[in-house]
């Protein structure tokens, strides 16, 4: 006889889950009782939101599905922001929630919340398991759905009696494959042939690569295509790392805070090859003026993304890797027009990033120093705000999954817990959380978790005593009326110390490198509170509603 | 902007209908009418939804709905030869002194059945496409419509004719 709780925990183990993140409560007591003696490691967070972000960070760092666990009612509700964050960035997460016993459902029972209803718009799918016999099969199906096609979060709500009941036969083996679910992986061959023609005939082609390239593990194939045809590559925030940052064909990020060369190249190209990217409004700016002279090839595994924001001349539904492999095998080695290469080289020369150089402590220099010291051997996690954009612009990412950041939902407080998850996915690599003083205080209670488990996350706070990104908009578009964006100074080093975490404050340029060295050589977690220039801005910037080539803060050199 | 009729084949799972209706409202589409019921395959239901939008918008919501795990297939019936039906139950004032004969005449013209006769009203049942039901209701209104209940529209493809 096996309880539902045992079936659940054994299923997780069978799925290869090494670590889950959770927080207990009455409705999940039977599950916690099983975890007590299970090979699946459980990390006790300090707030359920952090459990969801940690599972998400684990998923993004490893490519495997992450798992979080919370009790019914308030516990489940606390997961919602984390689930929505994973949904917007197509990250595979399984959220397991306890629920009141089946006979109490719908009765406004103690700690009852309709979590499948609440999360319906932000999950790929969800289950309310009504019978213990169904549990094993549901878990298998949930992993299948979360981790295939366009990945995403799946919620499994388990009433307390379902996890307590014992059954003699666990029919997990007979899981039914959902009839309505069969993502298209292999692209239509005719579309591939047409893409080959369009690429071979383009004079000014540009690859616009997104998070789909990373999700599909297609960075190698992407690089192969780019090098084969000498096509420059720009990537979205979510695609960073799909081509090495220092590669000659790399133009960096495009969009609102993209590089000048990337945004000019989009405006000038005659063929835009969008691969695993979804024409987000942060990328396109004014959509009518985005790639106005280009034919568009749009490769995406989700047919609903194609034509959603921008009409594609050639839609290709399929997995990035499959499509890129076929493109490479059909294309003859070629070279795009010399004048296009020269134009781009010219932009790269003329428009270098503008910042600092005055001896004050600038965040761009700090991030470049960290990048120089760690290079490819790191996982960089960020919170949300200016520091996130400076990281995207100034860290030289060498490989996929090296940057973990909340792009679609832009969730402040994501970084620290996601960094914890990333550590369990890749324990051999230093994990850095680049943070702002605002974001850090959104999940600062997780200092407790990293201290308890000695999770060696290095927290680098770009402390400007402002909600900097919002302040920047107020400066530029609201006459410097800094309405509720100033934060009083906080002594983060002392907060860290209170949890038993080491830390130091840095106020001048020459302290940066030694401080980072100290952080990296310290076992366990460490915090550096960088007191940066308070009113530093993120440039370039495409103002809302403008075309991507209408950037503020670019200077010709 | 045109009226589209979408026919959606779904798993007969609890919550399937709310996933679909939630998706329409979340993405900013107003459902005109909705009809749900069992269909030819056990374990599946067919939902017929009418929605107004331009072709690209409706195509977008069709693709989004197709992605729901419980959804097997979404077909946009607009433009395919099809039969569409709705049913209405209309209670008309028809007490002593009311022009009973006129009401009966209208019922006859629209092939509406009289399903209940009370002392002060009659209940008519009428089936047909939206236009026919609208017309029936409009004509009956001058006698006083006390209650009108309409089903959502359902639709079935016509078999292709050999030529
Ligand atoms: C403060 C702030 C500023 C920002 N500024 C910028 C900016 O300047 N520039 C920028 O680029 N972003 C910026 N972003 C991020 C932005 O909001 C979006 O999250 C991001 O642009 C989306 O990236 P993406 O298009 O790669 O899509 P993702 O959200 O990564 O989606 C991936 C796409 O690939 C598809 N896909 C998934 N798996 C596969 C597969 N196996 N095969 C094929 N296709 C697949 C999916 O269906 C989806 O369409 C900013 C975010 C914040 C918070
Ligand atoms: C949960 C949440 N609330 C509000 C916002 C809006 N927002 C975006 S950036 C930002 C400021 C971030 O401040 P900080 O973390 O200090 O970073 P900085 O911009 O100063 O680098 C705010 C409030 C958000 N993205 N997430």
Short mmCIF file of N, CA and C in Angstrom, two decimals, chain A residues 246-358:
data_model
loop_
_atom_site.label_atom_id
_atom_site.label_comp_id
_atom_site.label_asym_id
_atom_site.label_seq_id
_atom_site.Cartn_x
_atom_site.Cartn_y
_atom_site.Cartn_z
N UNK A 246 31.92 38.24 -27.42
CA UNK A 246 33.07 38.85 -28.11
C UNK A 246 33.23 38.31 -29.52
N UNK A 247 32.24 37.63 -30.04
CA UNK A 247 32.32 37.09 -31.40
C UNK A 247 32.20 38.25 -32.40
N UNK A 248 33.02 38.23 -33.46
CA UNK A 248 32.96 39.35 -34.41
C UNK A 248 31.58 39.56 -35.05
N UNK A 249 30.78 38.51 -35.17
CA UNK A 249 29.46 38.69 -35.78
C UNK A 249 28.41 39.17 -34.78
N UNK A 250 28.77 39.24 -33.51
CA UNK A 250 27.79 39.63 -32.50
C UNK A 250 27.58 41.14 -32.46
N UNK A 251 26.32 41.56 -32.49
CA UNK A 251 26.02 42.99 -32.39
C UNK A 251 25.50 43.37 -31.01
N UNK A 252 25.30 42.38 -30.15
CA UNK A 252 24.75 42.66 -28.83
C UNK A 252 23.24 42.68 -28.86
N UNK A 253 22.68 43.17 -27.76
CA UNK A 253 21.22 43.17 -27.61
C UNK A 253 20.59 44.26 -28.47
N UNK A 254 19.36 44.02 -28.92
CA UNK A 254 18.62 45.06 -29.64
C UNK A 254 17.49 45.56 -28.74
N UNK A 255 16.77 46.55 -29.22
CA UNK A 255 15.58 47.00 -28.50
C UNK A 255 15.79 48.24 -27.68
N UNK A 256 14.92 48.41 -26.70
CA UNK A 256 14.86 49.64 -25.92
C UNK A 256 16.22 50.06 -25.36
N UNK A 257 16.96 49.11 -24.81
CA UNK A 257 18.29 49.42 -24.30
C UNK A 257 19.37 48.67 -25.07
N UNK A 258 19.07 48.41 -26.34
CA UNK A 258 20.01 47.70 -27.18
C UNK A 258 21.16 48.58 -27.63
N UNK A 259 22.10 47.96 -28.32
CA UNK A 259 23.25 48.72 -28.80
C UNK A 259 22.85 49.51 -30.05
N UNK A 260 23.60 50.56 -30.32
CA UNK A 260 23.32 51.36 -31.51
C UNK A 260 23.44 50.50 -32.76
N UNK A 261 24.52 49.69 -32.83
CA UNK A 261 24.71 48.90 -34.06
C UNK A 261 23.58 47.90 -34.29
N UNK A 262 23.06 47.32 -33.20
CA UNK A 262 21.97 46.34 -33.35
C UNK A 262 20.72 47.03 -33.86
N UNK A 263 20.38 48.17 -33.27
CA UNK A 263 19.15 48.85 -33.68
C UNK A 263 19.27 49.46 -35.08
N UNK A 264 20.46 49.93 -35.43
CA UNK A 264 20.63 50.42 -36.80
C UNK A 264 20.57 49.27 -37.80
N UNK A 265 21.14 48.13 -37.41
CA UNK A 265 21.14 46.98 -38.32
C UNK A 265 19.70 46.49 -38.57
N UNK A 266 18.88 46.49 -37.52
CA UNK A 266 17.49 46.08 -37.70
C UNK A 266 16.79 47.03 -38.68
N UNK A 267 17.07 48.30 -38.51
CA UNK A 267 16.41 49.28 -39.35
C UNK A 267 16.88 49.16 -40.80
N UNK A 268 18.12 48.74 -40.98
CA UNK A 268 18.67 48.71 -42.34
C UNK A 268 18.60 47.38 -43.05
N UNK A 269 18.32 46.29 -42.36
CA UNK A 269 18.45 44.97 -42.99
C UNK A 269 17.36 44.75 -44.05
N UNK A 270 17.67 43.86 -45.00
CA UNK A 270 16.65 43.51 -46.00
C UNK A 270 16.07 42.12 -45.74
N UNK A 271 16.69 41.38 -44.82
CA UNK A 271 16.11 40.09 -44.41
C UNK A 271 16.32 39.94 -42.91
N UNK A 272 15.22 39.79 -42.19
CA UNK A 272 15.30 39.59 -40.74
C UNK A 272 14.96 38.13 -40.45
N UNK A 273 15.95 37.41 -39.89
CA UNK A 273 15.71 36.00 -39.58
C UNK A 273 15.47 35.92 -38.08
N UNK A 274 14.18 35.88 -37.70
CA UNK A 274 13.82 35.84 -36.28
C UNK A 274 13.78 34.38 -35.86
N UNK A 275 14.59 34.03 -34.87
CA UNK A 275 14.66 32.63 -34.43
C UNK A 275 14.38 32.56 -32.94
N UNK A 276 13.25 31.97 -32.59
CA UNK A 276 12.89 31.82 -31.18
C UNK A 276 12.77 33.15 -30.46
N UNK A 277 12.23 34.14 -31.16
CA UNK A 277 12.05 35.48 -30.57
C UNK A 277 10.63 35.93 -30.89
N UNK A 278 10.03 36.74 -30.01
CA UNK A 278 8.59 36.96 -30.16
C UNK A 278 8.18 38.42 -30.39
N UNK A 279 9.07 39.22 -30.94
CA UNK A 279 8.74 40.60 -31.33
C UNK A 279 8.06 41.35 -30.18
N UNK A 280 8.67 41.24 -29.01
CA UNK A 280 8.15 41.91 -27.82
C UNK A 280 8.22 43.43 -28.01
N UNK A 281 7.32 44.15 -27.35
CA UNK A 281 7.30 45.60 -27.56
C UNK A 281 8.55 46.30 -27.00
N UNK A 282 9.22 45.69 -26.01
CA UNK A 282 10.50 46.26 -25.56
C UNK A 282 11.57 46.15 -26.65
N UNK A 283 11.37 45.23 -27.56
CA UNK A 283 12.32 45.02 -28.64
C UNK A 283 11.99 45.87 -29.84
N UNK A 284 10.71 45.90 -30.22
CA UNK A 284 10.35 46.51 -31.51
C UNK A 284 10.19 48.02 -31.44
N UNK A 285 9.93 48.57 -30.24
CA UNK A 285 9.54 49.97 -30.21
C UNK A 285 8.30 50.12 -31.09
N UNK A 286 8.26 51.23 -31.81
CA UNK A 286 7.12 51.45 -32.72
C UNK A 286 7.13 50.37 -33.78
N UNK A 287 6.13 49.50 -33.75
CA UNK A 287 6.19 48.27 -34.55
C UNK A 287 6.23 48.55 -36.05
N UNK A 288 5.56 49.62 -36.50
CA UNK A 288 5.52 49.91 -37.94
C UNK A 288 6.90 50.28 -38.46
N UNK A 289 7.77 50.76 -37.54
CA UNK A 289 9.08 51.21 -37.99
C UNK A 289 10.17 50.18 -37.68
N UNK A 290 9.75 48.99 -37.29
CA UNK A 290 10.72 47.95 -36.94
C UNK A 290 11.06 47.14 -38.19
N UNK A 291 12.34 47.09 -38.51
CA UNK A 291 12.81 46.38 -39.71
C UNK A 291 11.94 46.75 -40.92
N UNK A 292 11.82 48.04 -41.21
CA UNK A 292 10.83 48.48 -42.21
C UNK A 292 11.17 48.03 -43.63
N UNK A 293 12.43 47.72 -43.88
CA UNK A 293 12.79 47.34 -45.25
C UNK A 293 12.98 45.83 -45.40
N UNK A 294 12.60 45.08 -44.37
CA UNK A 294 13.00 43.67 -44.38
C UNK A 294 11.86 42.72 -44.70
N UNK A 295 12.24 41.65 -45.40
CA UNK A 295 11.42 40.45 -45.44
C UNK A 295 11.66 39.74 -44.11
N UNK A 296 10.65 39.06 -43.59
CA UNK A 296 10.83 38.41 -42.29
C UNK A 296 10.64 36.90 -42.40
N UNK A 297 11.66 36.17 -41.94
CA UNK A 297 11.50 34.73 -41.72
C UNK A 297 11.31 34.58 -40.22
N UNK A 298 10.24 33.94 -39.81
CA UNK A 298 10.01 33.80 -38.36
C UNK A 298 9.95 32.32 -37.98
N UNK A 299 10.96 31.90 -37.24
CA UNK A 299 11.03 30.51 -36.78
C UNK A 299 10.57 30.47 -35.33
N UNK A 300 9.52 29.71 -35.04
CA UNK A 300 9.06 29.60 -33.66
C UNK A 300 8.30 28.29 -33.49
N UNK A 301 8.42 27.70 -32.31
CA UNK A 301 7.73 26.43 -32.05
C UNK A 301 6.26 26.67 -31.75
N UNK A 302 5.93 27.92 -31.43
CA UNK A 302 4.54 28.25 -31.09
C UNK A 302 3.91 28.99 -32.26
N UNK A 303 2.99 28.34 -32.98
CA UNK A 303 2.40 28.99 -34.17
C UNK A 303 1.71 30.30 -33.82
N UNK A 304 1.23 30.44 -32.58
CA UNK A 304 0.53 31.66 -32.21
C UNK A 304 1.45 32.86 -32.13
N UNK A 305 2.77 32.64 -32.04
CA UNK A 305 3.69 33.78 -32.00
C UNK A 305 3.93 34.35 -33.39
N UNK A 306 3.71 33.52 -34.40
CA UNK A 306 4.04 33.96 -35.76
C UNK A 306 2.89 34.80 -36.29
N UNK A 307 3.22 36.02 -36.67
CA UNK A 307 2.18 36.93 -37.15
C UNK A 307 1.44 37.63 -36.03
N UNK A 308 1.82 37.39 -34.77
CA UNK A 308 1.09 38.03 -33.67
C UNK A 308 1.34 39.53 -33.66
N UNK A 309 2.61 39.92 -33.71
CA UNK A 309 2.93 41.35 -33.68
C UNK A 309 3.43 41.87 -35.01
N UNK A 310 4.04 40.98 -35.79
CA UNK A 310 4.59 41.41 -37.06
C UNK A 310 4.34 40.32 -38.09
N UNK A 311 3.82 40.71 -39.22
CA UNK A 311 3.54 39.76 -40.29
C UNK A 311 4.85 39.12 -40.75
N UNK A 312 4.85 37.78 -40.89
CA UNK A 312 6.05 37.11 -41.39
C UNK A 312 5.85 36.77 -42.86
N UNK A 313 6.88 37.04 -43.69
CA UNK A 313 6.79 36.63 -45.09
C UNK A 313 6.92 35.13 -45.18
N UNK A 314 7.74 34.57 -44.28
CA UNK A 314 7.90 33.12 -44.27
C UNK A 314 7.80 32.59 -42.84
N UNK A 315 6.64 32.02 -42.50
CA UNK A 315 6.52 31.41 -41.17
C UNK A 315 7.13 30.02 -41.18
N UNK A 316 7.92 29.71 -40.16
CA UNK A 316 8.46 28.35 -40.04
C UNK A 316 8.16 27.87 -38.63
N UNK A 317 7.21 26.95 -38.52
CA UNK A 317 6.85 26.42 -37.20
C UNK A 317 7.71 25.20 -36.93
N UNK A 318 8.49 25.27 -35.85
CA UNK A 318 9.33 24.12 -35.52
C UNK A 318 10.33 24.48 -34.45
N UNK A 319 11.08 23.48 -34.04
CA UNK A 319 12.11 23.68 -33.03
C UNK A 319 13.34 24.35 -33.67
N UNK A 320 13.87 25.37 -32.99
CA UNK A 320 15.01 26.12 -33.54
C UNK A 320 16.13 25.21 -34.01
N UNK A 321 16.42 24.22 -33.20
CA UNK A 321 17.59 23.39 -33.49
C UNK A 321 17.36 22.60 -34.78
N UNK A 322 16.18 22.02 -34.89
CA UNK A 322 15.84 21.26 -36.08
C UNK A 322 15.92 22.16 -37.32
N UNK A 323 15.35 23.34 -37.22
CA UNK A 323 15.33 24.25 -38.36
C UNK A 323 16.76 24.68 -38.73
N UNK A 324 17.54 25.04 -37.72
CA UNK A 324 18.90 25.52 -38.00
C UNK A 324 19.76 24.41 -38.61
N UNK A 325 19.60 23.19 -38.11
CA UNK A 325 20.36 22.07 -38.68
C UNK A 325 20.07 21.92 -40.17
N UNK A 326 18.77 22.00 -40.50
CA UNK A 326 18.41 21.85 -41.91
C UNK A 326 18.89 23.02 -42.74
N UNK A 327 18.79 24.22 -42.20
CA UNK A 327 19.26 25.39 -42.96
C UNK A 327 20.75 25.23 -43.26
N UNK A 328 21.51 24.86 -42.24
CA UNK A 328 22.95 24.74 -42.43
C UNK A 328 23.28 23.67 -43.46
N UNK A 329 22.53 22.57 -43.44
CA UNK A 329 22.91 21.50 -44.36
C UNK A 329 22.50 21.82 -45.79
N UNK A 330 21.57 22.76 -45.98
CA UNK A 330 21.15 23.09 -47.35
C UNK A 330 21.84 24.31 -47.93
N UNK A 331 22.45 25.12 -47.07
CA UNK A 331 23.05 26.35 -47.58
C UNK A 331 24.49 26.12 -48.01
N UNK A 332 24.85 26.69 -49.13
CA UNK A 332 26.25 26.69 -49.56
C UNK A 332 26.95 27.81 -48.81
N UNK A 333 28.19 27.58 -48.47
CA UNK A 333 28.94 28.62 -47.79
C UNK A 333 28.88 29.89 -48.62
N UNK A 334 28.60 30.98 -47.98
CA UNK A 334 28.45 32.21 -48.75
C UNK A 334 28.83 33.40 -47.90
N UNK A 335 28.70 34.56 -48.47
CA UNK A 335 29.10 35.73 -47.75
C UNK A 335 28.12 36.83 -48.12
N UNK A 336 27.64 37.53 -47.12
CA UNK A 336 26.72 38.60 -47.43
C UNK A 336 27.52 39.79 -47.94
N UNK A 337 26.82 40.68 -48.61
CA UNK A 337 27.45 41.81 -49.29
C UNK A 337 28.53 42.51 -48.44
N UNK A 338 29.64 42.80 -49.06
CA UNK A 338 30.74 43.48 -48.37
C UNK A 338 30.30 44.80 -47.77
N UNK A 339 29.44 45.49 -48.52
CA UNK A 339 29.10 46.83 -48.04
C UNK A 339 28.29 46.73 -46.74
N UNK A 340 27.47 45.70 -46.62
CA UNK A 340 26.70 45.49 -45.37
C UNK A 340 27.66 45.21 -44.21
N UNK A 341 28.65 44.36 -44.46
CA UNK A 341 29.64 44.06 -43.41
C UNK A 341 30.37 45.34 -42.99
N UNK A 342 30.69 46.14 -44.00
CA UNK A 342 31.44 47.37 -43.70
C UNK A 342 30.59 48.37 -42.93
N UNK A 343 29.34 48.50 -43.36
CA UNK A 343 28.45 49.42 -42.66
C UNK A 343 28.38 49.05 -41.18
N UNK A 344 28.23 47.75 -40.93
CA UNK A 344 28.09 47.30 -39.55
C UNK A 344 29.39 47.52 -38.77
N UNK A 345 30.49 47.20 -39.41
CA UNK A 345 31.78 47.42 -38.74
C UNK A 345 31.92 48.91 -38.39
N UNK A 346 31.46 49.77 -39.31
CA UNK A 346 31.52 51.20 -39.07
C UNK A 346 30.70 51.62 -37.86
N UNK A 347 29.48 51.11 -37.77
CA UNK A 347 28.62 51.43 -36.61
C UNK A 347 29.31 50.98 -35.32
N UNK A 348 29.88 49.77 -35.36
CA UNK A 348 30.51 49.24 -34.15
C UNK A 348 31.65 50.16 -33.70
N UNK A 349 32.40 50.67 -34.67
CA UNK A 349 33.51 51.57 -34.37
C UNK A 349 33.02 52.89 -33.79
N UNK A 350 31.98 53.43 -34.46
CA UNK A 350 31.57 54.79 -34.15
C UNK A 350 30.77 54.92 -32.87
N UNK A 351 29.98 53.88 -32.59
CA UNK A 351 29.08 54.01 -31.45
C UNK A 351 29.50 53.10 -30.31
N UNK A 352 30.47 53.53 -29.56
CA UNK A 352 30.86 52.77 -28.37
C UNK A 352 29.95 53.21 -27.22
N UNK A 353 29.74 52.32 -26.26
CA UNK A 353 28.91 52.71 -25.12
C UNK A 353 29.48 53.94 -24.42
N UNK A 354 28.59 54.82 -24.03
CA UNK A 354 29.00 56.08 -23.40
C UNK A 354 28.76 56.01 -21.90
N UNK A 355 29.78 56.15 -21.09
CA UNK A 355 29.59 56.20 -19.63
C UNK A 355 30.90 56.54 -18.97
N UNK A 356 30.81 56.95 -17.75
CA UNK A 356 31.92 57.07 -16.82
C UNK A 356 33.16 57.80 -17.32
N UNK A 357 34.29 57.29 -16.89
CA UNK A 357 35.56 57.87 -17.27
C UNK A 357 35.95 59.05 -16.40
N UNK A 358 35.20 59.30 -15.30
CA UNK A 358 35.48 60.48 -14.49
C UNK A 358 36.01 60.13 -13.11
#
